[in-house]
Coordinates of N, CA, C and O in Angstrom, one line a residue:
M1 N -2.7 -5.6 14.3 CA -1.5 -4.8 14.3 C -1.9 -3.4 13.8 O -2.5 -3.3 12.7
S2 N -1.4 -2.4 14.4 CA -1.7 -1.0 13.9 C -0.8 -0.7 12.7 O 0.2 -1.3 12.5
L3 N -1.2 0.4 12.0 CA -0.4 0.8 10.9 C 1.0 1.3 11.4 O 2.0 1.1 10.7
T4 N 1.0 1.9 12.6 CA 2.3 2.3 13.2 C 3.2 1.1 13.4 O 4.4 1.2 13.1
A5 N 2.6 0.1 14.0 CA 3.4 -1.1 14.3 C 3.9 -1.8 13.0 O 5.1 -2.2 12.9
I6 N 3.0 -1.8 12.0 CA 3.4 -2.4 10.7 C 4.6 -1.6 10.1 O 5.6 -2.1 9.6
G7 N 4.5 -0.2 10.2 CA 5.5 0.6 9.7 C 6.9 0.4 10.4 O 7.9 0.3 9.7
G8 N 6.8 0.2 11.7 CA 8.1 -0.1 12.4 C 8.7 -1.4 12.0 O 9.9 -1.5 11.9
E9 N 7.9 -2.4 11.9 CA 8.4 -3.7 11.5 C 8.9 -3.6 10.0 O 10.0 -4.2 9.8
V10 N 8.3 -2.9 9.1 CA 8.8 -2.8 7.8 C 10.1 -2.1 7.8 O 11.0 -2.5 7.0
R11 N 10.3 -1.0 8.6 CA 11.6 -0.3 8.7 C 12.7 -1.3 9.1 O 13.8 -1.3 8.6
Q12 N 12.4 -2.1 10.1 CA 13.4 -3.1 10.6 C 13.7 -4.1 9.6 O 14.9 -4.4 9.3
L13 N 12.7 -4.6 8.9 CA 13.0 -5.6 7.8 C 13.8 -5.0 6.7 O 14.7 -5.6 6.1
A14 N 13.4 -3.7 6.3 CA 14.1 -3.1 5.2 C 15.6 -2.8 5.6 O 16.5 -3.0 4.7
G15 N 15.9 -2.5 6.8 CA 17.2 -2.3 7.3 C 18.0 -3.6 7.2 O 19.2 -3.6 6.7
R16 N 17.4 -4.7 7.6 CA 18.1 -6.0 7.5 C 18.3 -6.4 6.1 O 19.3 -7.0 5.7
A17 N 17.3 -6.1 5.2 CA 17.4 -6.4 3.8 C 18.6 -5.7 3.2 O 19.4 -6.3 2.4
R18 N 18.8 -4.4 3.5 CA 19.9 -3.6 2.9 C 21.2 -4.1 3.4 O 22.2 -4.1 2.7
E19 N 21.3 -4.7 4.6 CA 22.5 -5.3 5.2 C 22.7 -6.7 4.7 O 23.7 -7.3 5.1
G20 N 21.7 -7.3 4.0 CA 21.8 -8.7 3.6 C 21.7 -9.7 4.7 O 22.2 -10.8 4.6
K21 N 20.9 -9.3 5.7 CA 20.8 -10.1 6.9 C 19.4 -10.7 7.1 O 19.1 -11.3 8.1
L22 N 18.5 -10.7 6.0 CA 17.2 -11.3 6.2 C 17.3 -12.8 6.1 O 18.1 -13.4 5.4
K23 N 16.4 -13.4 6.9 CA 16.4 -14.9 6.9 C 15.2 -15.3 6.0 O 14.3 -14.5 5.8
P24 N 15.3 -16.5 5.4 CA 14.3 -16.9 4.4 C 12.9 -16.8 4.9 O 12.0 -16.3 4.2
H25 N 12.6 -17.1 6.2 CA 11.3 -17.0 6.7 C 10.7 -15.6 6.7 O 9.5 -15.4 6.9
E26 N 11.6 -14.6 6.6 CA 11.2 -13.2 6.7 C 10.8 -12.6 5.3 O 10.3 -11.5 5.3
Y27 N 11.1 -13.4 4.3 CA 10.7 -12.8 3.0 C 10.0 -13.9 2.1 O 9.8 -13.6 0.9
T28 N 9.6 -15.0 2.6 CA 8.8 -16.0 1.9 C 7.5 -16.3 2.6 O 7.3 -16.0 3.8
G29 N 6.6 -16.9 1.8 CA 5.3 -17.4 2.4 C 4.3 -16.4 2.7 O 3.2 -16.6 3.3
G30 N 4.4 -15.2 2.2 CA 3.4 -14.1 2.4 C 2.2 -14.3 1.5 O 2.2 -15.1 0.6
S31 N 1.1 -13.6 1.8 CA -0.1 -13.7 1.0 C -0.5 -12.4 0.4 O -1.3 -12.3 -0.5
F32 N 0.2 -11.3 0.9 CA -0.1 -9.9 0.4 C 1.2 -9.1 0.4 O 1.9 -9.2 1.4
S33 N 1.5 -8.4 -0.7 CA 2.7 -7.6 -0.7 C 2.3 -6.1 -1.0 O 1.2 -5.8 -1.5
V34 N 3.2 -5.2 -0.6 CA 3.1 -3.8 -0.9 C 4.3 -3.4 -1.7 O 5.4 -3.7 -1.2
S35 N 4.1 -2.8 -2.8 CA 5.2 -2.3 -3.7 C 5.1 -0.8 -3.7 O 4.1 -0.2 -4.2
N36 N 6.1 -0.1 -3.2 CA 6.1 1.4 -3.1 C 7.2 1.9 -4.0 O 8.4 1.7 -3.8
L37 N 6.9 2.7 -5.0 CA 7.8 3.3 -5.9 C 7.8 4.9 -5.8 O 8.4 5.6 -6.6
G38 N 7.1 5.3 -4.8 CA 6.9 6.8 -4.6 C 8.2 7.5 -4.4 O 8.4 8.7 -4.8
M39 N 9.2 6.8 -3.8 CA 10.5 7.5 -3.6 C 11.3 7.7 -4.9 O 12.3 8.5 -5.0
F40 N 10.8 7.1 -6.0 CA 11.4 7.3 -7.3 C 10.6 8.3 -8.2 O 10.7 8.3 -9.4
A41 N 9.7 9.1 -7.6 CA 8.8 10.0 -8.3 C 7.9 9.3 -9.3 O 7.6 9.9 -10.3
V42 N 7.5 8.1 -9.0 CA 6.5 7.4 -9.8 C 5.1 7.7 -9.3 O 4.8 7.4 -8.1
D43 N 4.3 8.2 -10.1 CA 2.9 8.6 -9.7 C 2.0 7.4 -9.7 O 1.1 7.3 -8.8
H44 N 2.1 6.5 -10.6 CA 1.2 5.4 -10.8 C 1.8 4.2 -11.5 O 2.6 4.4 -12.4
F45 N 1.6 3.0 -11.0 CA 2.1 1.8 -11.7 C 1.3 0.6 -11.3 O 0.5 0.7 -10.3
S46 N 1.4 -0.5 -12.0 CA 0.8 -1.7 -11.6 C 1.8 -2.7 -11.3 O 2.8 -3.0 -12.0
A47 N 1.7 -3.3 -10.1 CA 2.7 -4.2 -9.6 C 2.4 -5.6 -10.1 O 1.2 -5.9 -10.4
I48 N 3.4 -6.4 -10.3 CA 3.3 -7.8 -10.8 C 3.1 -8.7 -9.6 O 3.9 -8.7 -8.6
L49 N 2.1 -9.5 -9.6 CA 1.7 -10.5 -8.6 C 2.7 -11.7 -8.7 O 2.9 -12.2 -9.8
N50 N 3.3 -12.0 -7.6 CA 4.3 -13.1 -7.5 C 3.6 -14.3 -6.7 O 3.5 -14.2 -5.5
P51 N 3.3 -15.4 -7.5 CA 2.7 -16.5 -6.8 C 3.7 -17.0 -5.7 O 4.9 -16.9 -5.9
P52 N 3.3 -17.5 -4.6 CA 1.9 -17.9 -4.2 C 1.1 -16.8 -3.6 O 0.0 -17.1 -3.0
Q53 N 1.6 -15.6 -3.7 CA 0.8 -14.5 -3.0 C -0.5 -14.3 -3.7 O -0.7 -14.5 -4.9
G54 N -1.5 -13.8 -2.9 CA -2.9 -13.6 -3.4 C -3.1 -12.3 -4.0 O -4.0 -12.1 -4.9
A55 N -2.3 -11.3 -3.5 CA -2.5 -9.9 -4.0 C -1.3 -9.0 -3.7 O -0.5 -9.4 -2.8
I56 N -1.2 -8.0 -4.5 CA -0.1 -7.0 -4.3 C -0.7 -5.6 -4.5 O -1.5 -5.4 -5.4
M57 N -0.3 -4.7 -3.6 CA -0.7 -3.3 -3.7 C 0.4 -2.4 -4.2 O 1.5 -2.5 -3.6
A58 N 0.2 -1.7 -5.3 CA 1.2 -0.7 -5.8 C 0.8 0.7 -5.3 O -0.3 1.1 -5.5
V59 N 1.8 1.3 -4.7 CA 1.6 2.7 -4.1 C 2.5 3.6 -4.8 O 3.8 3.5 -4.8
G60 N 1.9 4.7 -5.4 CA 2.7 5.7 -6.1 C 2.9 6.9 -5.1 O 2.5 6.8 -3.9
R61 N 3.7 7.9 -5.5 CA 4.0 9.0 -4.6 C 2.8 9.9 -4.4 O 1.8 9.9 -5.2
G62 N 2.8 10.6 -3.3 CA 1.8 11.6 -3.0 C 2.1 12.9 -3.7 O 3.3 13.3 -3.8
V63 N 1.2 13.5 -4.4 CA 1.4 14.7 -5.1 C 0.2 15.7 -4.8 O -0.9 15.2 -4.5
D64 N 0.5 16.9 -4.9 CA -0.6 17.9 -4.7 C -1.2 18.2 -6.1 O -0.4 18.4 -7.1
R65 N -2.5 18.2 -6.2 CA -3.2 18.6 -7.4 C -4.2 19.7 -7.2 O -4.6 19.9 -6.0
V66 N -4.4 20.5 -8.2 CA -5.4 21.6 -8.1 C -6.8 21.0 -8.2 O -7.1 20.3 -9.1
V67 N -7.6 21.4 -7.2 CA -9.0 21.1 -7.1 C -9.8 22.3 -6.8 O -9.2 23.4 -6.5
L68 N -11.1 22.3 -7.0 CA -12.0 23.4 -6.6 C -12.3 23.2 -5.2 O -12.8 22.2 -4.8
G69 N -12.1 24.3 -4.4 CA -12.4 24.3 -3.0 C -13.9 24.4 -2.8 O -14.7 24.6 -3.8
A70 N -14.3 24.4 -1.6 CA -15.8 24.5 -1.2 C -16.3 25.8 -1.7 O -17.5 25.9 -2.0
D71 N -15.5 26.8 -1.7 CA -15.9 28.2 -2.2 C -15.8 28.4 -3.7 O -16.0 29.5 -4.2
G72 N -15.4 27.3 -4.4 CA -15.2 27.4 -5.8 C -13.9 27.9 -6.3 O -13.6 28.0 -7.5
A73 N -13.0 28.3 -5.3 CA -11.7 28.8 -5.7 C -10.7 27.6 -5.8 O -10.9 26.6 -5.2
P74 N -9.7 27.7 -6.7 CA -8.7 26.7 -6.8 C -7.9 26.5 -5.5 O -7.7 27.4 -4.8
A75 N -7.7 25.2 -5.2 CA -6.9 24.9 -4.0 C -6.1 23.6 -4.2 O -6.4 22.9 -5.1
A76 N -5.0 23.5 -3.4 CA -4.2 22.3 -3.6 C -4.7 21.2 -2.7 O -5.2 21.4 -1.5
A77 N -4.7 19.9 -3.2 CA -5.2 18.8 -2.4 C -4.2 17.6 -2.7 O -3.8 17.4 -3.8
P78 N -3.9 16.9 -1.6 CA -3.0 15.7 -1.8 C -3.7 14.5 -2.4 O -4.8 14.2 -2.1
F79 N -3.0 13.9 -3.4 CA -3.5 12.7 -4.0 C -2.4 11.6 -4.0 O -1.2 12.0 -4.1
M80 N -2.8 10.4 -3.9 CA -1.9 9.2 -4.0 C -2.5 8.1 -4.8 O -3.7 7.8 -4.5
S81 N -1.8 7.5 -5.7 CA -2.3 6.4 -6.5 C -2.1 5.1 -5.8 O -0.9 4.8 -5.4
V82 N -3.1 4.3 -5.7 CA -3.0 2.9 -5.2 C -3.7 2.0 -6.1 O -4.9 2.2 -6.5
T83 N -3.1 0.9 -6.5 CA -3.7 -0.1 -7.3 C -3.5 -1.5 -6.6 O -2.4 -1.7 -6.0
V84 N -4.4 -2.4 -6.8 CA -4.2 -3.7 -6.3 C -4.4 -4.7 -7.4 O -5.4 -4.7 -8.1
S85 N -3.4 -5.6 -7.5 CA -3.5 -6.8 -8.5 C -3.8 -8.0 -7.6 O -3.1 -8.2 -6.6
A86 N -4.8 -8.8 -8.0 CA -5.1 -9.9 -7.2 C -5.4 -11.2 -8.0 O -5.8 -11.1 -9.2
D87 N -5.0 -12.3 -7.5 CA -5.3 -13.6 -8.1 C -6.8 -13.8 -7.9 O -7.3 -13.9 -6.8
A88 N -7.5 -14.0 -9.1 CA -9.0 -14.2 -9.0 C -9.4 -15.4 -8.3 O -10.6 -15.6 -7.9
R89 N -8.5 -16.4 -8.1 CA -8.8 -17.6 -7.4 C -8.8 -17.3 -5.9 O -9.4 -18.1 -5.1
V90 N -8.2 -16.2 -5.5 CA -8.1 -15.8 -4.0 C -9.2 -14.8 -3.7 O -9.8 -14.8 -2.6
A91 N -9.3 -13.8 -4.5 CA -10.2 -12.6 -4.2 C -10.8 -12.1 -5.5 O -10.2 -12.0 -6.5
D92 N -12.1 -11.9 -5.4 CA -12.8 -11.3 -6.6 C -12.7 -9.8 -6.6 O -12.3 -9.2 -5.6
A93 N -13.2 -9.2 -7.6 CA -13.1 -7.7 -7.8 C -13.8 -7.0 -6.6 O -13.4 -6.0 -6.2
A94 N -14.9 -7.6 -6.2 CA -15.7 -6.9 -5.1 C -14.9 -6.9 -3.8 O -14.8 -5.9 -3.0
D95 N -14.1 -8.0 -3.5 CA -13.3 -8.1 -2.3 C -12.2 -7.0 -2.4 O -11.9 -6.3 -1.4
V96 N -11.6 -6.9 -3.6 CA -10.5 -5.9 -3.8 C -11.0 -4.5 -3.6 O -10.4 -3.7 -3.0
A97 N -12.2 -4.3 -4.2 CA -12.8 -2.9 -4.1 C -13.1 -2.6 -2.6 O -12.9 -1.4 -2.2
R98 N -13.6 -3.5 -1.8 CA -13.9 -3.2 -0.4 C -12.5 -3.0 0.3 O -12.5 -2.1 1.2
F99 N -11.5 -3.7 0.0 CA -10.2 -3.5 0.6 C -9.7 -2.1 0.3 O -9.3 -1.3 1.2
I100 N -9.7 -1.7 -1.0 CA -9.3 -0.3 -1.4 C -10.1 0.7 -0.7 O -9.5 1.8 -0.3
D101 N -11.4 0.5 -0.6 CA -12.3 1.5 0.0 C -11.9 1.7 1.5 O -11.8 2.8 2.0
A102 N -11.7 0.6 2.2 CA -11.3 0.6 3.6 C -9.9 1.3 3.7 O -9.6 2.0 4.7
F103 N -9.0 0.9 2.8 CA -7.6 1.5 2.9 C -7.7 3.0 2.7 O -7.1 3.8 3.4
R104 N -8.5 3.5 1.7 CA -8.7 4.9 1.5 C -9.2 5.6 2.7 O -8.7 6.6 3.1
D105 N -10.3 5.0 3.3 CA -10.8 5.6 4.5 C -9.8 5.8 5.6 O -9.7 6.8 6.3
Q106 N -9.0 4.7 5.8 CA -7.9 4.8 6.8 C -6.9 5.8 6.5 O -6.4 6.6 7.4
I107 N -6.5 5.9 5.3 CA -5.4 6.9 4.9 C -6.0 8.4 5.0 O -5.3 9.3 5.5
E108 N -7.2 8.5 4.6 CA -7.8 9.9 4.6 C -8.2 10.3 6.1 O -8.1 11.5 6.3
S109 N -8.5 9.4 6.9 CA -8.9 9.8 8.3 C -8.4 8.7 9.3 O -9.2 7.9 9.8
P110 N -7.1 8.7 9.5 CA -6.5 7.6 10.3 C -7.1 7.4 11.7 O -7.2 6.3 12.2
K111 N -7.6 8.5 12.3 CA -8.1 8.4 13.7 C -9.6 8.3 13.7 O -10.3 8.0 14.7
G112 N -10.3 8.6 12.5 CA -11.7 8.7 12.5 C -12.4 7.5 11.9 O -13.6 7.5 11.8
S113 N -11.7 6.5 11.5 CA -12.4 5.3 10.9 C -11.7 4.0 11.4 O -10.6 4.0 11.7
A114 N -12.6 3.0 11.5 CA -12.1 1.7 11.9 C -11.5 1.0 10.7 O -12.0 1.2 9.6
W115 N -10.5 0.2 10.9 CA -9.9 -0.6 9.8 C -10.6 -1.9 9.7 O -10.2 -2.9 10.2
V116 N -11.8 -1.8 9.0 CA -12.6 -3.0 8.8 C -12.8 -3.2 7.3 O -13.2 -2.2 6.6
V117 N -12.6 -4.4 6.8 CA -12.8 -4.7 5.4 C -14.0 -5.5 5.3 O -14.2 -6.4 6.0

């Protein structure tokens, strides 16, 4: 499933959740969650893992930070904080690191990299 398709499905589910129309099978039994607090101007946080899920990704808001450009001059660059909390019985630190690396590659170059973990 593409990121665009996932985004569309998430929007549909969020709309039904706001209306109180989600069915139990639509919000239980998952293995991975995403918690996004960027809309509340939260830059960084650690999400709490809810069993039986194996991992949860916490996504902070995107912000511009000052960096040195290639020419040495100050420039603005976008940054976003992402952390993953995982049950060590499901995934070890190396698995999580590979996932975050693949996620970063996809976010930084959506058309230029394959979504392979």
